[in-house]
Amino acid sequence: MAYRRTDQVSARLAQTRRQILNSAREIISELGFSGAQMSDVAQRSGVATGTLYRYFANKEELCRQVFREVSTREMNMLATIASSDAPPEERLAKVLRTFAGRAIQGRRLAYALLAEPVDVGLAEERSRFRRTHAEIFAGILEEGVASGAFRLCDVRLSAACMAGAIPTVLIGSLAPDAEALETDAERIVDEIVAFCFSGVSHPDTRTFQTREERAAS
Amino acid sequence: MAYRRTDQVSARLAQTRRQILNSAREIISELGFSGAQMSDVAQRSGVATGTLYRYFANKEELCRQVFREVSTREMNMLATIASSDAPPEERLAKVLRTFAGRAIQGRRLAYALLAEPVDVGLAEERSRFRRTHAEIFAGILEEGVASGAFRLCDVRLSAACMAGAIPTVLIGSLAPDAEALETDAERIVDEIVAFCFSGVSHPDTRTFQTREERAAS
DNA sequence: CATAGATATGAATTGCCATTCATATTGATG
DNA sequence: CATCAATATGAATGGCAATTCATATCTATG
């Protein structure tokens, strides 16, 4: 018997793995998944390119792992809020606010997670991520509809609307420019939340009422 | 003088060009932009691969051209509705309905236009496309806000919410499965329109409170 | 300290498609 | 029909970054 892995070695291996994940996360936060080249990740981690492949089967696996770590944190944050015992309206507002706020804060990373072109493997992770969002929203909506706090609506569909609206407003070509997002962040978040909120609130005016009808009433 | 392009030749060239664009559009509608390989486009067009490059500088140019043709048709459709002289509520409803309806109908193509991972050149076209959508929505909202038909809101932001919500609900991981989209299309469109609509309608019950209000109470 | 297995290295290889280009074909003109 | 220019061809080329692998360096153990 000539060799057996020591605790010390295991620890070093674990540390290297962590280091690689951290470097990858950093680079991905700056350049996105496609901009993160294996050789760069290796360099920043202080290891050789080949070494990466001793820790992760391939780039996709590494990226998936990073995606999971980052997205899990976000989802937990929302899930925690969602499971509090505040009334549904409050929880919904807070969840939406948090989602939007964090997207503004960590815009580049949010872009990578939500909008950057990625290929199948990562797209799968992204789907999971987005579905979880929608489910969190939907859960609150469901309770709210049951309790009468929200109007009767297709909760999954409404949740998807919210999950679609928020990133679109904050990330990509329809987003305000970076400066506005900084200075105006609060107002923007308020508006988004208001928009989403009214989508599930009890209506008073019928949807297709004309001006005259409204004037007459 | 030994050669000069004849009308007949020009016509044939134009026809080949058209044929290439059509084949490309077909393949893109089935497999998306990334799935459309130049050699396949050539084959379906009945020309050699190299011939494509006599008509388009490169794949990106070809794809852009296809994108423009397809998206222009869609945008014109919406623009026409938007510029009718019906009241803003009616125009908004019709525009949203058309957008959603066509996305359901031509799902694969809609995916390519709105959601498929693409690289910079096409992303530019997509941005133009999405911005135009949002502008069409915003234009109607602006009038509606001015006339009092809609509540006071950030029209660009509300427009972005709509432009984000609709594709998310209908395309990708948060969309209902294909069968539901077929059988339930009308109800789904109705729900989406209702959601978007209430985002800009006058509220009666204010389930949502702004920060200031919350602070004040 | 000799040995063997584990781990790390990074230059070379690979795979994938878009793109090119030497060659062939087609069309116009005198 | 001879000539030249335009047009078409498709096998070969090229570029790029992920991945591999022969080699070197470590680490534990008797």
Coordinates of C-alpha atoms (C1' of nucleotides) in Angstrom, one line a residue:
Chain A
M1 CA 0.0 0.0 0.0
A2 CA 1.8 3.1 -1.2
Y3 CA -0.7 6.0 -1.0
R4 CA -3.9 6.9 0.6
R5 CA -5.5 10.3 0.4
T6 CA -5.0 12.3 3.6
D7 CA -7.4 14.7 5.2
Q8 CA -4.9 17.4 4.6
V9 CA -4.9 16.5 0.9
S10 CA -8.7 16.3 0.7
A11 CA -8.8 19.7 2.3
R12 CA -6.5 21.1 -0.3
L13 CA -8.4 19.6 -3.1
A14 CA -11.6 21.0 -1.7
Q15 CA -10.0 24.4 -1.4
T16 CA -8.8 24.2 -5.0
R17 CA -12.3 23.3 -6.1
R18 CA -13.7 26.2 -4.2
Q19 CA -11.1 28.5 -5.7
I20 CA -12.0 27.4 -9.2
L21 CA -15.7 28.0 -8.5
N22 CA -15.0 31.4 -7.1
S23 CA -12.8 32.5 -10.0
A24 CA -15.4 31.2 -12.4
R25 CA -18.1 33.1 -10.6
E26 CA -16.1 36.3 -10.7
I27 CA -15.3 36.0 -14.3
I28 CA -18.9 35.1 -15.2
S29 CA -20.1 38.1 -13.2
E30 CA -18.0 40.3 -15.3
L31 CA -18.1 38.6 -18.7
G32 CA -21.0 36.2 -18.7
F33 CA -20.8 32.5 -19.3
S34 CA -19.7 32.7 -22.9
G35 CA -17.0 35.2 -22.1
A36 CA -15.5 33.0 -19.4
Q37 CA -12.8 30.9 -21.1
M38 CA -11.5 27.9 -19.3
S39 CA -7.9 29.1 -19.7
D40 CA -8.8 32.4 -18.0
V41 CA -10.6 30.6 -15.2
A42 CA -7.6 28.4 -14.7
Q43 CA -5.2 31.4 -14.7
R44 CA -7.3 33.3 -12.2
S45 CA -7.5 30.2 -10.0
G46 CA -3.7 29.8 -10.1
V47 CA -3.9 26.3 -11.7
A48 CA -3.3 24.9 -15.2
T49 CA -6.1 24.6 -17.7
G50 CA -5.9 20.8 -17.6
T51 CA -6.4 20.9 -13.8
L52 CA -9.9 22.3 -14.3
Y53 CA -10.8 19.0 -15.9
R54 CA -9.8 17.1 -12.8
Y55 CA -12.5 18.9 -10.9
F56 CA -15.2 19.4 -13.5
A57 CA -16.0 17.1 -16.4
N58 CA -16.2 20.1 -18.8
K59 CA -17.0 23.7 -19.1
E60 CA -20.7 23.1 -19.0
E61 CA -20.5 21.3 -15.7
L62 CA -18.4 24.1 -14.2
C63 CA -20.8 26.7 -15.4
R64 CA -23.8 24.7 -14.1
Q65 CA -22.2 24.4 -10.7
V66 CA -21.7 28.2 -10.6
F67 CA -25.2 28.8 -11.9
R68 CA -26.6 26.6 -9.2
E69 CA -24.7 28.2 -6.4
V70 CA -25.6 31.7 -7.4
S71 CA -29.2 31.0 -8.2
T72 CA -29.8 28.9 -5.1
R73 CA -28.9 31.8 -3.0
E74 CA -31.3 34.0 -4.8
M75 CA -34.1 31.5 -4.7
N76 CA -33.7 30.9 -1.0
M77 CA -33.9 34.6 -0.4
L78 CA -37.2 34.8 -2.2
A79 CA -38.5 31.5 -0.7
T80 CA -37.8 32.8 2.8
I81 CA -39.8 35.9 2.2
A82 CA -42.6 33.9 0.5
S83 CA -42.9 31.6 3.5
S84 CA -43.2 34.3 6.1
D85 CA -46.6 34.6 7.8
A86 CA -47.4 38.1 6.5
P87 CA -50.5 38.5 4.4
P88 CA -50.1 37.6 0.8
E89 CA -50.2 41.2 -0.5
E90 CA -47.3 42.1 1.7
R91 CA -45.3 39.0 0.8
L92 CA -45.9 39.4 -2.9
A93 CA -44.8 43.1 -2.8
K94 CA -41.7 42.1 -0.8
V95 CA -40.8 39.3 -3.1
L96 CA -41.2 41.3 -6.2
R97 CA -39.3 44.2 -4.7
T98 CA -36.4 41.9 -3.7
F99 CA -36.3 40.3 -7.0
A100 CA -36.2 43.6 -8.8
G101 CA -33.8 45.2 -6.4
R102 CA -31.3 42.4 -6.6
A103 CA -31.4 42.4 -10.3
I104 CA -30.6 46.1 -10.4
Q105 CA -27.8 45.7 -7.9
G106 CA -26.1 42.8 -9.6
R107 CA -27.1 43.6 -13.1
R108 CA -24.3 41.8 -14.9
L109 CA -24.8 38.6 -13.1
A110 CA -28.5 38.9 -13.4
Y111 CA -28.0 39.2 -17.1
A112 CA -25.9 36.1 -17.2
L113 CA -28.5 34.2 -15.1
L114 CA -31.6 35.4 -16.9
A115 CA -30.9 36.7 -20.3
E116 CA -27.5 35.8 -21.7
P117 CA -27.5 33.5 -24.6
V118 CA -26.4 30.1 -23.3
D119 CA -26.5 26.6 -24.6
V120 CA -28.7 23.7 -23.7
G121 CA -27.0 22.6 -20.4
L122 CA -27.2 26.0 -18.9
A123 CA -30.6 26.7 -20.4
E124 CA -31.8 23.8 -18.4
E125 CA -30.5 25.4 -15.2
R126 CA -32.0 28.6 -16.2
S127 CA -35.4 27.0 -16.7
R128 CA -35.2 25.5 -13.3
F129 CA -34.3 28.9 -11.9
R130 CA -37.1 30.7 -13.7
R131 CA -39.7 28.0 -12.9
T132 CA -38.8 28.3 -9.2
H133 CA -39.3 32.0 -9.4
A134 CA -42.7 31.6 -11.0
E135 CA -43.6 29.0 -8.5
I136 CA -42.7 31.2 -5.6
F137 CA -44.9 33.9 -7.1
A138 CA -47.6 31.5 -7.9
G139 CA -47.7 30.1 -4.4
I140 CA -48.3 33.5 -2.9
L141 CA -50.9 34.3 -5.5
E142 CA -52.7 31.0 -4.8
E143 CA -53.1 31.8 -1.1
G144 CA -54.1 35.4 -2.0
V145 CA -56.7 34.2 -4.3
A146 CA -58.0 31.7 -1.8
S147 CA -58.2 34.4 0.9
G148 CA -59.8 36.9 -1.4
A149 CA -56.8 39.3 -1.3
F150 CA -56.3 38.9 -5.0
R151 CA -58.9 38.6 -7.8
L152 CA -59.6 35.3 -9.4
C153 CA -57.0 34.7 -12.0
D154 CA -54.8 32.0 -13.5
V155 CA -52.1 32.1 -10.9
R156 CA -49.4 30.3 -13.0
L157 CA -50.0 32.6 -15.8
S158 CA -50.0 35.7 -13.7
A159 CA -46.8 34.5 -12.0
A160 CA -45.2 34.1 -15.4
C161 CA -46.2 37.6 -16.4
M162 CA -44.4 38.9 -13.4
A163 CA -41.4 36.7 -13.9
G164 CA -41.2 38.0 -17.5
A165 CA -41.9 41.6 -16.9
I166 CA -39.3 42.3 -14.2
P167 CA -36.2 41.1 -16.1
T168 CA -37.3 42.7 -19.3
V169 CA -37.8 46.1 -17.6
L170 CA -34.4 45.9 -15.9
I171 CA -32.1 44.0 -18.2
G172 CA -31.5 44.2 -21.9
S173 CA -32.6 46.5 -24.6
L174 CA -35.8 47.7 -23.0
A175 CA -34.1 48.6 -19.7
P176 CA -33.3 52.2 -18.7
D177 CA -29.7 53.1 -19.0
A178 CA -27.3 52.3 -16.2
E179 CA -27.4 55.8 -14.8
A180 CA -31.2 55.9 -14.6
L181 CA -31.2 52.5 -12.9
E182 CA -28.8 53.9 -10.3
T183 CA -30.5 57.2 -9.5
D184 CA -34.0 56.1 -10.1
A185 CA -33.9 52.6 -8.7
E186 CA -36.5 53.1 -6.1
R187 CA -39.1 54.7 -8.3
I188 CA -38.5 52.1 -11.0
V189 CA -39.0 49.2 -8.6
D190 CA -42.1 50.9 -7.2
E191 CA -43.6 51.1 -10.7
I192 CA -42.8 47.6 -11.6
V193 CA -44.3 46.3 -8.4
A194 CA -47.4 48.4 -9.0
F195 CA -47.8 47.1 -12.5
C196 CA -47.5 43.5 -11.4
F197 CA -49.7 44.0 -8.4
S198 CA -52.5 45.5 -10.3
G199 CA -52.4 42.5 -12.6
V200 CA -53.8 40.5 -9.7
S201 CA -55.7 43.1 -7.8
H202 CA -59.5 43.3 -7.7
P203 CA -60.6 45.5 -10.6
D204 CA -63.2 48.1 -10.3
T205 CA -63.4 49.4 -13.8
R206 CA -64.2 46.8 -16.4
T207 CA -61.4 46.2 -18.8
F208 CA -63.1 47.4 -21.9
Q209 CA -65.1 50.3 -20.6
T210 CA -64.9 53.3 -22.9
R211 CA -64.4 56.8 -21.7
E212 CA -68.0 57.7 -22.2
E213 CA -69.2 54.7 -20.2
R214 CA -66.9 55.8 -17.4
A215 CA -68.0 59.3 -17.6
A216 CA -71.6 58.2 -17.5
S217 CA -71.2 56.2 -14.3
Chain B
M1 CA -17.5 44.8 -74.6
A2 CA -18.1 41.2 -74.0
Y3 CA -20.8 41.0 -71.3
R4 CA -23.5 43.0 -69.7
R5 CA -26.0 41.8 -67.2
T6 CA -29.4 41.3 -68.9
D7 CA -32.7 41.8 -67.4
Q8 CA -33.3 38.2 -67.7
V9 CA -30.2 37.5 -65.7
S10 CA -31.0 40.1 -63.1
A11 CA -34.3 38.4 -62.7
R12 CA -32.8 35.0 -62.2
L13 CA -30.3 36.4 -59.7
A14 CA -33.1 38.1 -57.8
Q15 CA -35.1 34.9 -57.8
T16 CA -32.1 32.9 -56.4
R17 CA -31.7 35.5 -53.7
R18 CA -35.3 35.2 -52.9
Q19 CA -35.1 31.4 -52.9
I20 CA -32.2 31.6 -50.5
L21 CA -34.0 33.9 -48.1
N22 CA -37.1 31.7 -48.2
S23 CA -35.1 28.5 -47.5
A24 CA -33.3 30.2 -44.7
R25 CA -36.6 31.4 -43.3
E26 CA -38.0 28.0 -43.4
I27 CA -35.1 26.3 -41.7
I28 CA -34.9 29.1 -39.1
S29 CA -38.6 28.6 -38.4
E30 CA -37.9 25.0 -37.7
L31 CA -34.5 25.0 -36.1
G32 CA -33.8 28.5 -35.1
F33 CA -30.9 30.6 -36.2
S34 CA -28.2 28.5 -34.7
G35 CA -29.6 25.4 -36.1
A36 CA -29.6 26.8 -39.6
Q37 CA -26.3 25.7 -41.2
M38 CA -25.2 27.4 -44.3
S39 CA -24.7 24.1 -46.1
D40 CA -28.3 23.1 -45.3
V41 CA -29.7 26.5 -46.5
A42 CA -27.7 26.0 -49.7
Q43 CA -29.0 22.5 -50.2
R44 CA -32.6 23.5 -49.6
S45 CA -32.1 26.4 -52.0
G46 CA -30.7 24.2 -54.7
V47 CA -27.4 26.0 -54.9
A48 CA -23.9 25.3 -53.6
T49 CA -22.6 26.5 -50.3
G50 CA -20.2 29.0 -51.9
T51 CA -23.1 30.5 -53.9
L52 CA -24.7 31.8 -50.7
Y53 CA -21.6 34.0 -50.3
R54 CA -22.2 35.6 -53.6
Y55 CA -25.6 36.9 -52.3
F56 CA -24.8 37.5 -48.6
A57 CA -21.5 38.5 -47.1
N58 CA -21.8 35.9 -44.3
K59 CA -24.2 33.9 -42.3
E60 CA -24.9 36.8 -40.0
E61 CA -26.0 39.0 -42.9
L62 CA -28.3 36.4 -44.2
C63 CA -29.8 35.8 -40.8
R64 CA -30.2 39.6 -40.3
Q65 CA -32.0 39.8 -43.6
V66 CA -34.4 37.1 -42.7
F67 CA -34.9 38.6 -39.2
R68 CA -35.7 41.9 -40.8
E69 CA -38.2 40.5 -43.3
V70 CA -40.0 38.5 -40.7
S71 CA -40.0 41.1 -38.0
T72 CA -41.0 43.9 -40.3
R73 CA -44.1 42.1 -41.2
E74 CA -45.0 41.7 -37.5
M75 CA -44.2 45.2 -36.6
N76 CA -46.2 46.6 -39.4
M77 CA -49.2 44.6 -38.3
L78 CA -49.0 46.0 -34.8
A79 CA -48.2 49.5 -36.1
T80 CA -51.3 49.5 -38.3
I81 CA -53.5 48.6 -35.4
A82 CA -51.9 51.1 -33.1
S83 CA -52.5 53.9 -35.5
S84 CA -56.2 53.3 -36.0
D85 CA -58.5 55.9 -34.6
A86 CA -60.2 53.7 -32.1
P87 CA -59.9 54.7 -28.4
P88 CA -56.6 53.8 -26.7
E89 CA -58.1 51.0 -24.6
E90 CA -59.4 49.3 -27.7
R91 CA -56.2 49.7 -29.6
L92 CA -54.1 48.4 -26.7
A93 CA -56.2 45.4 -26.3
K94 CA -56.1 44.6 -30.0
V95 CA -52.3 45.1 -30.2
L96 CA -51.7 42.9 -27.2
R97 CA -54.1 40.3 -28.5
T98 CA -52.5 40.3 -31.9
F99 CA -49.0 40.1 -30.5
A100 CA -49.9 37.2 -28.2
G101 CA -52.0 35.4 -30.8
R102 CA -49.3 35.5 -33.4
A103 CA -46.7 34.3 -31.0
I104 CA -48.8 31.3 -30.2
Q105 CA -49.5 30.6 -33.8
G106 CA -45.9 30.8 -34.9
R107 CA -44.3 29.6 -31.8
R108 CA -41.1 28.3 -33.2
L109 CA -40.4 31.4 -35.2
A110 CA -41.4 33.6 -32.3
Y111 CA -38.9 31.7 -30.2
A112 CA -36.2 32.4 -32.7
L113 CA -37.1 36.1 -32.9
L114 CA -37.6 36.7 -29.2
A115 CA -35.9 34.2 -27.1
E116 CA -33.3 32.0 -28.9
P117 CA -29.7 32.6 -27.9
V118 CA -28.2 34.6 -30.7
D119 CA -24.9 36.5 -31.1
V120 CA -24.3 40.2 -31.3
G121 CA -25.4 40.9 -34.9
L122 CA -28.8 39.3 -34.5
A123 CA -29.1 40.6 -30.9
E124 CA -29.0 44.0 -32.4
E125 CA -31.9 43.2 -34.7
R126 CA -33.7 41.7 -31.9
S127 CA -33.2 44.8 -29.8
R128 CA -34.6 46.9 -32.6
F129 CA -37.6 44.6 -32.8
R130 CA -38.3 44.6 -29.1
R131 CA -37.8 48.3 -28.8
T132 CA -40.3 48.8 -31.6
H133 CA -42.8 46.7 -29.8
A134 CA -42.4 48.6 -26.7
E135 CA -42.6 51.9 -28.5
I136 CA -45.9 50.8 -30.1
F137 CA -47.3 49.9 -26.7
A138 CA -45.9 53.1 -25.2
G139 CA -47.4 55.3 -27.9
I140 CA -50.9 54.0 -27.1
L141 CA -50.3 54.3 -23.4
E142 CA -49.2 57.8 -23.8
E143 CA -52.3 58.8 -25.5
G144 CA -54.4 56.9 -23.1
V145 CA -52.8 58.5 -20.1
A146 CA -53.2 62.0 -21.7
S147 CA -56.9 61.2 -22.4
G148 CA -57.4 59.8 -18.9
A149 CA -58.2 56.4 -20.2
F150 CA -55.2 55.0 -18.3
R151 CA -53.9 55.8 -14.9
L152 CA -50.8 58.0 -14.6
C153 CA -47.8 55.7 -15.1
D154 CA -44.4 55.5 -16.5
V155 CA -45.5 54.5 -20.0
R156 CA -42.1 53.2 -21.2
L157 CA -41.8 51.0 -18.2
S158 CA -45.3 49.8 -18.4
A159 CA -44.8 49.1 -22.1
A160 CA -41.6 47.1 -21.2
C161 CA -43.6 45.1 -18.7
M162 CA -46.0 44.1 -21.4
A163 CA -43.3 43.4 -23.9
G164 CA -41.6 41.2 -21.3
A165 CA -44.6 39.4 -19.9
I166 CA -46.2 38.2 -23.2
P167 CA -43.2 36.3 -24.6
T168 CA -42.4 34.8 -21.2
V169 CA -45.9 33.5 -20.7
L170 CA -46.0 32.0 -24.2
I171 CA -42.5 30.9 -25.0
G172 CA -39.9 29.0 -23.1
S173 CA -39.9 27.3 -19.8
L174 CA -42.7 29.2 -18.2
A175 CA -45.1 28.6 -21.1
P176 CA -47.9 26.1 -20.9
D177 CA -47.3 23.0 -22.9
A178 CA -48.0 22.9 -26.6
E179 CA -51.3 21.2 -26.2
A180 CA -52.7 23.7 -23.7
L181 CA -51.5 26.5 -25.9
E182 CA -53.6 25.0 -28.7
T183 CA -56.8 24.2 -26.9
D184 CA -56.7 27.0 -24.5
A185 CA -55.3 29.7 -26.7
E186 CA -58.2 32.1 -26.3
R187 CA -58.4 31.9 -22.6
I188 CA -54.7 32.4 -22.2
V189 CA -54.6 35.4 -24.5
D190 CA -57.5 36.8 -22.5
E191 CA -55.8 36.4 -19.3
I192 CA -52.5 38.0 -20.5
V193 CA -54.4 40.9 -21.9
A194 CA -56.3 41.3 -18.7
F195 CA -53.1 41.2 -16.7
C196 CA -51.3 43.8 -18.9
F197 CA -54.4 45.9 -19.0
S198 CA -54.9 46.2 -15.3
G199 CA -51.3 47.3 -15.0
V200 CA -52.3 50.6 -16.5
S201 CA -56.0 50.8 -15.6
H202 CA -57.3 53.1 -13.0
P203 CA -57.2 51.3 -9.7
D204 CA -60.1 51.4 -7.2
T205 CA -59.1 49.2 -4.4
R206 CA -55.5 49.9 -3.7
T207 CA -54.2 46.6 -2.5
F208 CA -50.7 47.9 -3.2
Q209 CA -49.2 50.6 -1.1
T210 CA -46.2 52.7 -2.1
R211 CA -43.4 53.1 0.3
E212 CA -44.4 56.6 1.3
E213 CA -47.9 55.5 2.0
R214 CA -46.7 52.7 4.1
A215 CA -44.3 54.9 6.0
A216 CA -47.1 57.4 6.6
S217 CA -49.5 54.9 8.0
Chain C
dC1 C1' 14.6 6.8 0.5
dA2 C1' 12.3 3.9 -2.9
dT3 C1' 8.0 3.1 -4.8
dA4 C1' 3.5 3.7 -6.6
dG5 C1' -0.4 6.0 -7.1
dA6 C1' -2.5 10.7 -7.2
dT7 C1' -2.5 15.0 -8.9
dA8 C1' -1.0 18.8 -11.9
dT9 C1' 0.8 20.7 -16.2
dG10 C1' 0.2 23.2 -20.7
dA11 C1' 1.3 22.3 -25.4
dA12 C1' -0.8 19.8 -28.9
dT13 C1' -5.1 18.0 -30.7
dT14 C1' -9.9 18.0 -32.0
dG15 C1' -14.3 19.2 -33.7
dC16 C1' -17.3 22.1 -35.5
dC17 C1' -18.9 25.1 -39.2
dA18 C1' -18.3 29.3 -41.5
dT19 C1' -15.7 30.9 -45.1
dT20 C1' -12.6 30.7 -49.1
dC21 C1' -10.8 29.9 -53.6
dA22 C1' -9.2 27.4 -57.6
dT23 C1' -11.9 25.5 -61.1
dA24 C1' -16.0 24.9 -64.0
dT25 C1' -20.0 26.6 -66.0
dT26 C1' -23.0 29.9 -67.9
dG27 C1' -24.3 34.0 -70.6
dA28 C1' -23.5 38.0 -73.6
dT29 C1' -21.4 40.1 -77.4
dG30 C1' -19.1 41.0 -82.0
Chain D
dC1 C1' -18.2 30.3 -82.5
dA2 C1' -14.6 32.7 -79.9
dT3 C1' -13.9 35.4 -76.2
dC4 C1' -14.4 37.5 -71.9
dA5 C1' -16.7 38.5 -67.8
dA6 C1' -20.0 36.9 -64.5
dT7 C1' -21.7 33.4 -61.9
dA8 C1' -21.7 28.9 -59.6
dT9 C1' -19.3 25.0 -57.4
dG10 C1' -18.0 22.2 -53.3
dA11 C1' -13.8 20.3 -51.5
dA12 C1' -10.3 22.3 -48.8
dT13 C1' -9.1 25.8 -45.4
dG14 C1' -9.2 28.4 -41.1
dG15 C1' -10.1 30.0 -36.6
dC16 C1' -11.4 29.4 -32.1
dA17 C1' -11.8 27.6 -27.7
dA18 C1' -12.7 23.2 -25.4
dT19 C1' -10.6 19.1 -24.4
dT20 C1' -6.9 15.6 -24.1
dC21 C1' -2.8 13.3 -22.8
dA22 C1' 2.1 12.4 -22.4
dT23 C1' 5.0 14.1 -18.9
dA24 C1' 6.3 15.9 -14.5
dT25 C1' 5.5 16.7 -9.8
dC26 C1' 3.8 15.7 -5.7
dT27 C1' 2.3 12.7 -1.4
dA28 C1' 1.9 8.7 1.6
dT29 C1' 3.7 4.5 3.1
dG30 C1' 6.8 0.4 4.3

